[in-house]
PDB file of C-alpha atoms and ligand atoms in Angstrom:
ATOM      1  CA  MET A   1       0.340   0.415  -0.006  1.00 75.00           C
ATOM      2  CA  HIS A   2       0.921   3.772  -0.227  1.00 87.00           C
ATOM      3  CA  PRO A   3       3.023   4.848   2.664  1.00 93.00           C
ATOM      4  CA  MET A   4       0.540   8.249   2.828  1.00 96.00           C
ATOM      5  CA  VAL A   5      -2.266   5.592   2.241  1.00 98.00           C
ATOM      6  CA  ASN A   6      -1.338   3.391   4.913  1.00 97.00           C
ATOM      7  CA  ILE A   7      -1.166   6.276   7.752  1.00 98.00           C
ATOM      8  CA  ALA A   8      -4.512   7.791   6.346  1.00 98.00           C
ATOM      9  CA  VAL A   9      -6.087   4.561   7.072  1.00 98.00           C
ATOM     10  CA  ARG A  10      -4.430   3.981  10.373  1.00 98.00           C
ATOM     11  CA  ALA A  11      -5.710   7.491  11.611  1.00 98.00           C
ATOM     12  CA  ALA A  12      -9.301   6.474   9.904  1.00 98.00           C
ATOM     13  CA  ARG A  13      -9.573   3.520  11.706  1.00 98.00           C
ATOM     14  CA  SER A  14      -8.665   4.955  14.986  1.00 98.00           C
ATOM     15  CA  ALA A  15     -11.057   7.948  14.940  1.00 98.00           C
ATOM     16  CA  GLY A  16     -13.772   4.809  13.354  1.00 98.00           C
ATOM     17  CA  ASN A  17     -12.927   2.970  16.737  1.00 98.00           C
ATOM     18  CA  VAL A  18     -13.593   5.827  18.666  1.00 98.00           C
ATOM     19  CA  ILE A  19     -16.997   6.573  17.150  1.00 98.00           C
ATOM     20  CA  VAL A  20     -18.123   2.851  17.807  1.00 98.00           C
ATOM     21  CA  ARG A  21     -16.843   2.972  21.391  1.00 97.00           C
ATOM     22  CA  ASN A  22     -19.228   5.927  22.052  1.00 96.00           C
ATOM     23  CA  MET A  23     -21.959   4.287  20.184  1.00 95.00           C
ATOM     24  CA  ASP A  24     -23.553   2.941  23.224  1.00 93.00           C
ATOM     25  CA  ARG A  25     -23.612   6.373  25.059  1.00 91.00           C
ATOM     26  CA  LEU A  26     -25.230   8.769  22.636  1.00 90.00           C
ATOM     27  CA  ASP A  27     -27.516  10.281  25.128  1.00 88.00           C
ATOM     28  CA  ARG A  28     -25.205  11.501  27.209  1.00 90.00           C
ATOM     29  CA  LEU A  29     -22.704  12.916  24.147  1.00 89.00           C
ATOM     30  CA  HIS A  30     -22.607  16.516  24.501  1.00 91.00           C
ATOM     31  CA  VAL A  31     -24.286  18.316  21.495  1.00 91.00           C
ATOM     32  CA  GLU A  32     -23.941  21.769  19.898  1.00 91.00           C
ATOM     33  CA  ALA A  33     -25.354  23.970  17.295  1.00 92.00           C
ATOM     34  CA  LYS A  34     -22.671  24.864  15.159  1.00 86.00           C
ATOM     35  CA  GLY A  35     -25.035  26.705  12.340  1.00 86.00           C
ATOM     36  CA  ASN A  36     -28.561  26.528  11.116  1.00 84.00           C
ATOM     37  CA  ASN A  37     -29.187  22.294  11.426  1.00 83.00           C
ATOM     38  CA  ASP A  38     -25.404  21.971  11.431  1.00 85.00           C
ATOM     39  CA  PHE A  39     -24.348  19.690  14.653  1.00 87.00           C
ATOM     40  CA  VAL A  40     -21.031  18.981  16.542  1.00 88.00           C
ATOM     41  CA  SER A  41     -20.478  16.470  19.380  1.00 88.00           C
ATOM     42  CA  ASP A  42     -17.766  15.540  21.356  1.00 94.00           C
ATOM     43  CA  VAL A  43     -17.237  12.481  19.128  1.00 96.00           C
ATOM     44  CA  ASP A  44     -16.450  14.869  16.210  1.00 97.00           C
ATOM     45  CA  ARG A  45     -13.464  16.373  17.862  1.00 97.00           C
ATOM     46  CA  MET A  46     -12.000  13.690  19.654  1.00 97.00           C
ATOM     47  CA  ALA A  47     -12.326  11.582  15.947  1.00 98.00           C
ATOM     48  CA  GLU A  48     -10.881  14.712  14.861  1.00 98.00           C
ATOM     49  CA  ARG A  49      -7.704  15.022  17.255  1.00 98.00           C
ATOM     50  CA  GLU A  50      -7.085  11.098  16.662  1.00 98.00           C
ATOM     51  CA  ILE A  51      -6.757  11.554  13.320  1.00 98.00           C
ATOM     52  CA  VAL A  52      -5.038  14.979  13.279  1.00 98.00           C
ATOM     53  CA  GLN A  53      -2.416  13.150  16.008  1.00 97.00           C
ATOM     54  CA  THR A  54      -1.672  10.242  13.838  1.00 98.00           C
ATOM     55  CA  LEU A  55      -1.256  12.472  10.694  1.00 98.00           C
ATOM     56  CA  LYS A  56       0.751  14.600  12.327  1.00 97.00           C
ATOM     57  CA  ARG A  57       2.929  12.508  13.583  1.00 97.00           C
ATOM     58  CA  ALA A  58       4.252  10.814  10.218  1.00 98.00           C
ATOM     59  CA  TYR A  59       3.895  14.052   8.316  1.00 97.00           C
ATOM     60  CA  PRO A  60       4.402  17.364  10.577  1.00 96.00           C
ATOM     61  CA  ASP A  61       5.233  19.903   7.356  1.00 95.00           C
ATOM     62  CA  HIS A  62       1.663  19.199   6.550  1.00 96.00           C
ATOM     63  CA  GLY A  63      -1.079  21.474   6.135  1.00 97.00           C
ATOM     64  CA  ILE A  64      -4.087  20.319   7.661  1.00 97.00           C
ATOM     65  CA  LEU A  65      -7.378  21.536   7.251  1.00 97.00           C
ATOM     66  CA  GLY A  66     -10.115  19.700   9.300  1.00 97.00           C
ATOM     67  CA  GLU A  67     -14.324  20.499  10.029  1.00 96.00           C
ATOM     68  CA  GLU A  68     -13.521  20.836  13.697  1.00 94.00           C
ATOM     69  CA  TYR A  69     -10.927  22.815  14.711  1.00 93.00           C
ATOM     70  CA  GLY A  70      -9.756  24.138  11.029  1.00 91.00           C
ATOM     71  CA  GLY A  71      -5.797  24.286  10.691  1.00 89.00           C
ATOM     72  CA  LYS A  72      -3.851  26.007   7.442  1.00 81.00           C
ATOM     73  CA  ALA A  73      -2.048  25.004   3.912  1.00 80.00           C
ATOM     74  CA  ASN A  74       1.056  24.158   4.854  1.00 82.00           C
ATOM     75  CA  GLY A  75       3.716  23.664   1.599  1.00 89.00           C
ATOM     76  CA  ASP A  76       2.330  21.785  -1.334  1.00 95.00           C
ATOM     77  CA  TYR A  77       0.120  19.154   0.848  1.00 97.00           C
ATOM     78  CA  LEU A  78      -2.673  19.260   2.881  1.00 97.00           C
ATOM     79  CA  TRP A  79      -4.393  16.798   4.515  1.00 98.00           C
ATOM     80  CA  VAL A  80      -8.045  17.418   4.161  1.00 98.00           C
ATOM     81  CA  ILE A  81     -10.741  15.927   7.134  1.00 98.00           C
ATOM     82  CA  ASP A  82     -14.355  15.014   7.704  1.00 98.00           C
ATOM     83  CA  PRO A  83     -13.697  13.063  11.266  1.00 98.00           C
ATOM     84  CA  LEU A  84     -17.629  12.024  10.900  1.00 98.00           C
ATOM     85  CA  ASP A  85     -19.460  12.217   7.892  1.00 98.00           C
ATOM     86  CA  GLY A  86     -23.280  12.323   8.999  1.00 98.00           C
ATOM     87  CA  THR A  87     -23.617  13.106  12.225  1.00 96.00           C
ATOM     88  CA  THR A  88     -27.027  13.474  12.382  1.00 95.00           C
ATOM     89  CA  ASN A  89     -27.554   9.771  11.256  1.00 97.00           C
ATOM     90  CA  TYR A  90     -25.022   9.283  13.914  1.00 97.00           C
ATOM     91  CA  LEU A  91     -26.361  11.268  16.875  1.00 95.00           C
ATOM     92  CA  HIS A  92     -29.951   9.615  15.845  1.00 95.00           C
ATOM     93  CA  GLY A  93     -28.514   5.879  15.958  1.00 96.00           C
ATOM     94  CA  PHE A  94     -29.213   5.429  12.087  1.00 97.00           C
ATOM     95  CA  PRO A  95     -25.906   3.710  11.279  1.00 98.00           C
ATOM     96  CA  HIS A  96     -24.429   5.319   8.726  1.00 98.00           C
ATOM     97  CA  PHE A  97     -21.809   7.881   8.948  1.00 98.00           C
ATOM     98  CA  ALA A  98     -17.967   7.534   8.275  1.00 98.00           C
ATOM     99  CA  VAL A  99     -14.683   8.606   8.858  1.00 99.00           C
ATOM    100  CA  SER A 100     -13.153  10.594   5.496  1.00 99.00           C
ATOM    101  CA  ILE A 101      -9.616  11.771   4.357  1.00 98.00           C
ATOM    102  CA  ALA A 102      -8.208  13.076   1.745  1.00 98.00           C
ATOM    103  CA  LEU A 103      -4.401  14.685   0.796  1.00 98.00           C
ATOM    104  CA  LEU A 104      -4.088  17.223  -1.678  1.00 97.00           C
ATOM    105  CA  HIS A 105      -1.201  17.987  -3.420  1.00 96.00           C
ATOM    106  CA  ARG A 106      -1.161  21.730  -4.619  1.00 95.00           C
ATOM    107  CA  GLY A 107      -4.840  21.919  -4.623  1.00 95.00           C
ATOM    108  CA  ALA A 108      -5.708  18.402  -6.082  1.00 95.00           C
ATOM    109  CA  PRO A 109      -6.741  14.920  -4.446  1.00 96.00           C
ATOM    110  CA  GLU A 110      -4.268  12.741  -4.662  1.00 97.00           C
ATOM    111  CA  VAL A 111      -4.869  10.222  -1.968  1.00 98.00           C
ATOM    112  CA  ALA A 112      -8.303   9.146  -0.112  1.00 98.00           C
ATOM    113  CA  VAL A 113      -9.769   6.761   2.088  1.00 98.00           C
ATOM    114  CA  ILE A 114     -12.808   6.517   3.148  1.00 99.00           C
ATOM    115  CA  TYR A 115     -13.586   4.559   6.341  1.00 99.00           C
ATOM    116  CA  ASP A 116     -17.067   3.065   7.379  1.00 99.00           C
ATOM    117  CA  PRO A 117     -16.374   2.093  11.010  1.00 98.00           C
ATOM    118  CA  VAL A 118     -20.316   0.149  10.958  1.00 98.00           C
ATOM    119  CA  ARG A 119     -19.665  -2.100   8.591  1.00 98.00           C
ATOM    120  CA  GLN A 120     -16.277  -1.754   8.629  1.00 98.00           C
ATOM    121  CA  GLU A 121     -15.257  -1.242   5.539  1.00 98.00           C
ATOM    122  CA  LEU A 122     -12.654   0.583   3.593  1.00 98.00           C
ATOM    123  CA  PHE A 123     -12.838   2.753   0.618  1.00 98.00           C
ATOM    124  CA  THR A 124      -8.967   4.054  -1.045  1.00 98.00           C
ATOM    125  CA  ALA A 125      -7.604   5.792  -3.720  1.00 98.00           C
ATOM    126  CA  THR A 126      -4.707   7.150  -5.278  1.00 98.00           C
ATOM    127  CA  ARG A 127      -4.037   9.540  -8.172  1.00 98.00           C
ATOM    128  CA  GLY A 128      -3.268   7.147 -10.460  1.00 97.00           C
ATOM    129  CA  GLY A 129      -3.645   4.227  -9.083  1.00 97.00           C
ATOM    130  CA  GLY A 130      -7.340   3.250  -8.781  1.00 98.00           C
ATOM    131  CA  ALA A 131      -9.768   3.149  -6.224  1.00 98.00           C
ATOM    132  CA  THR A 132     -10.750  -0.265  -4.283  1.00 98.00           C
ATOM    133  CA  ILE A 133     -13.188  -1.268  -1.606  1.00 98.00           C
ATOM    134  CA  GLU A 134     -11.662  -3.943   1.204  1.00 98.00           C
ATOM    135  CA  GLY A 135      -8.683  -3.846  -1.037  1.00 98.00           C
ATOM    136  CA  ARG A 136     -10.171  -5.176  -4.364  1.00 98.00           C
ATOM    137  CA  ARG A 137     -10.181  -2.802  -7.074  1.00 98.00           C
ATOM    138  CA  ILE A 138     -13.068  -0.764  -8.290  1.00 98.00           C
ATOM    139  CA  ARG A 139     -14.517   0.434 -11.958  1.00 95.00           C
ATOM    140  CA  MET A 140     -17.538   2.284 -12.267  1.00 96.00           C
ATOM    141  CA  ARG A 141     -20.316   0.525 -14.801  1.00 89.00           C
ATOM    142  CA  PRO A 142     -21.022   2.989 -17.492  1.00 94.00           C
ATOM    143  CA  ARG A 143     -24.206   3.899 -17.758  1.00 97.00           C
ATOM    144  CA  ARG A 144     -26.112   5.987 -20.973  1.00 97.00           C
ATOM    145  CA  SER A 145     -28.383   7.518 -18.759  1.00 98.00           C
ATOM    146  CA  ILE A 146     -30.688   8.102 -15.354  1.00 98.00           C
ATOM    147  CA  GLU A 147     -33.308   5.688 -16.808  1.00 98.00           C
ATOM    148  CA  GLY A 148     -33.930   2.703 -14.221  1.00 98.00           C
ATOM    149  CA  ALA A 149     -30.550   3.699 -12.335  1.00 98.00           C
ATOM    150  CA  LEU A 150     -30.285   4.487  -8.916  1.00 98.00           C
ATOM    151  CA  LEU A 151     -28.733   8.371  -7.603  1.00 98.00           C
ATOM    152  CA  GLY A 152     -28.110   9.487  -3.952  1.00 98.00           C
ATOM    153  CA  THR A 153     -28.826  13.217  -3.116  1.00 98.00           C
ATOM    154  CA  GLY A 154     -28.498  15.188   0.068  1.00 98.00           C
ATOM    155  CA  PHE A 155     -31.074  18.137   0.453  1.00 98.00           C
ATOM    156  CA  PRO A 156     -30.633  21.556   1.247  1.00 97.00           C
ATOM    157  CA  PHE A 157     -31.744  21.357   5.039  1.00 93.00           C
ATOM    158  CA  ARG A 158     -29.037  24.249   5.344  1.00 93.00           C
ATOM    159  CA  TYR A 159     -29.888  26.643   2.485  1.00 96.00           C
ATOM    160  CA  PRO A 160     -33.829  27.417   2.315  1.00 95.00           C
ATOM    161  CA  GLU A 161     -32.880  29.691  -0.373  1.00 97.00           C
ATOM    162  CA  HIS A 162     -31.918  27.341  -2.497  1.00 97.00           C
ATOM    163  CA  GLN A 163     -35.229  24.812  -1.373  1.00 98.00           C
ATOM    164  CA  GLY A 164     -36.861  26.023  -4.526  1.00 97.00           C
ATOM    165  CA  SER A 165     -33.895  25.064  -7.414  1.00 98.00           C
ATOM    166  CA  TYR A 166     -33.044  22.220  -5.488  1.00 98.00           C
ATOM    167  CA  LEU A 167     -37.142  20.438  -5.655  1.00 98.00           C
ATOM    168  CA  GLY A 168     -37.214  21.632  -8.973  1.00 98.00           C
ATOM    169  CA  MET A 169     -33.785  19.788  -9.935  1.00 98.00           C
ATOM    170  CA  PHE A 170     -35.524  16.321  -7.718  1.00 98.00           C
ATOM    171  CA  GLN A 171     -38.757  17.026  -9.504  1.00 98.00           C
ATOM    172  CA  SER A 172     -37.255  16.334 -13.302  1.00 98.00           C
ATOM    173  CA  ILE A 173     -34.310  13.570 -11.967  1.00 98.00           C
ATOM    174  CA  MET A 174     -37.227  11.779 -10.041  1.00 98.00           C
ATOM    175  CA  GLY A 175     -39.328  11.916 -12.773  1.00 98.00           C
ATOM    176  CA  SER A 176     -36.915   9.938 -15.149  1.00 98.00           C
ATOM    177  CA  THR A 177     -34.441   7.977 -13.028  1.00 98.00           C
ATOM    178  CA  GLY A 178     -35.092   4.221 -11.359  1.00 98.00           C
ATOM    179  CA  ASP A 179     -35.454   5.980  -7.428  1.00 98.00           C
ATOM    180  CA  ILE A 180     -33.212   8.023  -5.317  1.00 98.00           C
ATOM    181  CA  ARG A 181     -31.566   8.151  -2.099  1.00 98.00           C
ATOM    182  CA  ARG A 182     -30.658   9.852   0.798  1.00 98.00           C
ATOM    183  CA  ALA A 183     -28.463   8.614   2.927  1.00 98.00           C
ATOM    184  CA  GLY A 184     -27.001  11.208   5.312  1.00 98.00           C
ATOM    185  CA  SER A 185     -22.890  10.874   4.016  1.00 98.00           C
ATOM    186  CA  ALA A 186     -22.167  12.828   0.938  1.00 98.00           C
ATOM    187  CA  ALA A 187     -18.477  10.668   1.870  1.00 98.00           C
ATOM    188  CA  LEU A 188     -20.079   7.048   1.912  1.00 98.00           C
ATOM    189  CA  ASP A 189     -22.594   8.782  -0.750  1.00 98.00           C
ATOM    190  CA  LEU A 190     -19.542   9.094  -2.942  1.00 98.00           C
ATOM    191  CA  ALA A 191     -18.057   6.246  -2.217  1.00 98.00           C
ATOM    192  CA  TYR A 192     -20.895   4.176  -3.097  1.00 98.00           C
ATOM    193  CA  VAL A 193     -20.845   6.102  -6.161  1.00 98.00           C
ATOM    194  CA  ALA A 194     -17.530   4.276  -6.843  1.00 98.00           C
ATOM    195  CA  CYS A 195     -17.998   1.261  -6.042  1.00 98.00           C
ATOM    196  CA  GLY A 196     -21.182   0.638  -8.369  1.00 98.00           C
ATOM    197  CA  ARG A 197     -24.525   0.892  -5.047  1.00 98.00           C
ATOM    198  CA  LEU A 198     -25.006   4.431  -6.761  1.00 98.00           C
ATOM    199  CA  ASP A 199     -25.024   5.414 -10.005  1.00 98.00           C
ATOM    200  CA  GLY A 200     -24.826   8.909  -9.336  1.00 98.00           C
ATOM    201  CA  PHE A 201     -24.876  11.291  -7.152  1.00 99.00           C
ATOM    202  CA  TRP A 202     -25.762  15.786  -7.165  1.00 99.00           C
ATOM    203  CA  GLU A 203     -25.739  17.969  -3.803  1.00 98.00           C
ATOM    204  CA  LEU A 204     -25.215  21.606  -3.236  1.00 98.00           C
ATOM    205  CA  GLY A 205     -23.660  23.477  -0.714  1.00 98.00           C
ATOM    206  CA  LEU A 206     -21.114  20.521   0.331  1.00 98.00           C
ATOM    207  CA  SER A 207     -17.911  21.484   1.951  1.00 98.00           C
ATOM    208  CA  PRO A 208     -14.160  20.300   1.280  1.00 98.00           C
ATOM    209  CA  TRP A 209     -14.253  17.668   3.591  1.00 98.00           C
ATOM    210  CA  ASP A 210     -17.004  16.041   2.737  1.00 98.00           C
ATOM    211  CA  ILE A 211     -16.262  15.830  -0.774  1.00 98.00           C
ATOM    212  CA  ALA A 212     -12.155  16.157  -1.325  1.00 98.00           C
ATOM    213  CA  ALA A 213     -11.937  11.899  -0.976  1.00 98.00           C
ATOM    214  CA  GLY A 214     -14.589  10.848  -2.915  1.00 98.00           C
ATOM    215  CA  VAL A 215     -14.112  12.938  -6.097  1.00 98.00           C
ATOM    216  CA  LEU A 216     -10.996  10.699  -6.012  1.00 98.00           C
ATOM    217  CA  LEU A 217     -12.644   7.704  -5.379  1.00 98.00           C
ATOM    218  CA  ILE A 218     -15.313   8.149  -8.089  1.00 98.00           C
ATOM    219  CA  GLN A 219     -12.692   9.541 -10.419  1.00 98.00           C
ATOM    220  CA  GLU A 220      -9.979   6.598 -10.123  1.00 98.00           C
ATOM    221  CA  ALA A 221     -13.146   4.196 -10.566  1.00 98.00           C
ATOM    222  CA  GLY A 222     -13.288   5.776 -14.088  1.00 98.00           C
ATOM    223  CA  GLY A 223     -16.621   8.408 -12.957  1.00 98.00           C
ATOM    224  CA  ILE A 224     -16.664  11.689 -14.179  1.00 98.00           C
ATOM    225  CA  VAL A 225     -17.487  14.686 -11.094  1.00 98.00           C
ATOM    226  CA  SER A 226     -17.946  18.253 -11.616  1.00 98.00           C
ATOM    227  CA  ASP A 227     -19.392  21.468  -9.821  1.00 98.00           C
ATOM    228  CA  PHE A 228     -23.221  22.519 -11.876  1.00 98.00           C
ATOM    229  CA  ALA A 229     -21.194  24.401 -14.986  1.00 98.00           C
ATOM    230  CA  GLY A 230     -19.564  20.813 -15.911  1.00 98.00           C
ATOM    231  CA  ASP A 231     -16.415  21.982 -14.418  1.00 98.00           C
ATOM    232  CA  ASN A 232     -13.971  21.319 -11.764  1.00 97.00           C
ATOM    233  CA  GLY A 233     -14.404  24.279  -8.808  1.00 98.00           C
ATOM    234  CA  TYR A 234     -16.908  21.665  -6.420  1.00 98.00           C
ATOM    235  CA  LEU A 235     -14.397  21.399  -3.856  1.00 97.00           C
ATOM    236  CA  LYS A 236     -14.342  25.691  -4.052  1.00 97.00           C
ATOM    237  CA  SER A 237     -18.544  25.754  -4.723  1.00 98.00           C
ATOM    238  CA  GLY A 238     -19.457  22.527  -2.513  1.00 98.00           C
ATOM    239  CA  ASN A 239     -21.803  21.545  -5.803  1.00 98.00           C
ATOM    240  CA  VAL A 240     -21.155  18.183  -6.881  1.00 98.00           C
ATOM    241  CA  VAL A 241     -23.325  16.412  -9.904  1.00 98.00           C
ATOM    242  CA  ALA A 242     -20.849  12.501 -10.164  1.00 98.00           C
ATOM    243  CA  GLY A 243     -21.731   9.850 -12.219  1.00 98.00           C
ATOM    244  CA  SER A 244     -20.033   7.187 -15.458  1.00 98.00           C
ATOM    245  CA  LEU A 245     -19.487   9.452 -18.647  1.00 98.00           C
ATOM    246  CA  LYS A 246     -23.055   9.602 -20.294  1.00 98.00           C
ATOM    247  CA  LEU A 247     -25.107   9.361 -17.000  1.00 98.00           C
ATOM    248  CA  HIS A 248     -22.988  12.590 -15.425  1.00 98.00           C
ATOM    249  CA  ALA A 249     -23.877  13.924 -18.809  1.00 98.00           C
ATOM    250  CA  ASP A 250     -27.587  12.997 -18.525  1.00 98.00           C
ATOM    251  CA  LEU A 251     -28.269  14.414 -14.664  1.00 98.00           C
ATOM    252  CA  LEU A 252     -26.449  17.317 -15.351  1.00 98.00           C
ATOM    253  CA  ARG A 253     -29.505  18.276 -18.311  1.00 98.00           C
ATOM    254  CA  HIS A 254     -32.261  17.643 -15.091  1.00 98.00           C
ATOM    255  CA  ILE A 255     -29.797  20.060 -12.793  1.00 98.00           C
ATOM    256  CA  THR A 256     -29.156  23.244 -15.311  1.00 98.00           C
ATOM    257  CA  PRO A 257     -32.279  24.563 -15.790  1.00 98.00           C
ATOM    258  CA  HIS A 258     -33.254  25.050 -12.253  1.00 98.00           C
ATOM    259  CA  LEU A 259     -29.655  26.660 -11.490  1.00 98.00           C
ATOM    260  CA  THR A 260     -30.416  29.930  -9.928  1.00 96.00           C
ATOM    261  CA  ASP A 261     -27.147  32.263 -11.458  1.00 95.00           C
ATOM    262  CA  ASP A 262     -24.859  31.846  -7.963  1.00 95.00           C
ATOM    263  CA  LEU A 263     -25.476  28.076  -8.476  1.00 97.00           C
ATOM    264  CA  ARG A 264     -23.964  28.242 -11.618  1.00 96.00           C
ATOM    265  CA  CYS A 265     -20.079  26.680 -10.482  1.00 97.00           C
TER     266      CYS A 265
HETATM  267  C1  IPD B   1     -23.445  16.154   6.228  1.00 72.90           C
HETATM  268  C2  IPD B   1     -23.622  15.065   5.118  1.00 72.90           C
HETATM  269  C3  IPD B   1     -24.298  15.252   4.246  1.00 72.90           C
HETATM  270  C4  IPD B   1     -24.899  16.106   3.863  1.00 72.90           C
HETATM  271  C5  IPD B   1     -24.604  17.886   4.664  1.00 72.90           C
HETATM  272  C6  IPD B   1     -23.145  17.025   4.727  1.00 72.90           C
HETATM  273  P1  IPD B   1     -22.265  16.223   8.175  1.00 72.90           P
HETATM  274  O1  IPD B   1     -21.942  16.305   7.106  1.00 72.90           O
HETATM  275  O2  IPD B   1     -22.935  14.972   4.508  1.00 72.90           O
HETATM  276  O3  IPD B   1     -25.129  13.969   3.618  1.00 72.90           O
HETATM  277  O4  IPD B   1     -26.226  16.209   2.994  1.00 72.90           O
HETATM  278  O5  IPD B   1     -24.255  18.912   3.872  1.00 72.90           O
HETATM  279  O6  IPD B   1     -22.730  18.472   5.911  1.00 72.90           O
HETATM  280  O7  IPD B   1     -22.076  17.571   8.877  1.00 72.90           O
HETATM  281  O8  IPD B   1     -22.444  15.382   9.267  1.00 72.90           O
HETATM  282  O9  IPD B   1     -20.175  16.289   8.492  1.00 72.90           O
HETATM  283 CA1   CA B   2     -19.541  16.233   6.826  1.00 72.90          CA
HETATM  284 CA1   CA B   3     -18.864  15.966   9.875  1.00 72.90          CA
END
């Protein structure tokens, strides 16, 4: 295994242990609202500290950007961490969440690790080195359109101003596809696209730590990821569309007519 993947896997597994160990005391966790419908618990913070400790020990000179403690860039390498993607699921005991760790090199994802601590399922990718689930290589199946597909999405519950646009996209897509899931962890949704459990995905207003690892997994599995303009500004805008080549284009065709000016990126 690539040495940087090895370290990221070690970090993700130890964060996963913290997350799972605390699942039987959810009612005793300290939970705070960071913003509109945006919660953080002691477990999110403990998990991030575990990850940062492991990464810092191995790569003291790399920059780190974590969801809970922030951080800063330092040189060409930046670790982007979501210690617990799917906090709302976690706090409700809904067993679907993940640890997401990506290493960016000059802004582009180079290493990706997504770990589901409940199923103990590990997804990894390295730029040019392919994507794996539990060590087995994954390739996305080509699909011609969204017809008959199973798509993932996320609701813009923190952005009332975009709900009208989103519902327009949703209605158009729902009328043409097989079915749609809103599972509650963008990182796992993207990993599921990479391994074929979902055929495509779209969501708006995500953060770099939700997306960075999943993007590389999909690209290395042969898929396409773009923002709503069809470009690669997703880490900045947080707007993501993903799928195999033709399905991605079809999904974007259903999204574009519903975009307001501030979503065209
Ligand atoms: C959230 C999850 C969710 C998505 C939200 C994210 P968090 O991450 O990925 O699926 O819809 O936009 O913020 O807050 O649980 O790390
Ligand atoms: Ca997240
Ligand atoms: Ca999180």
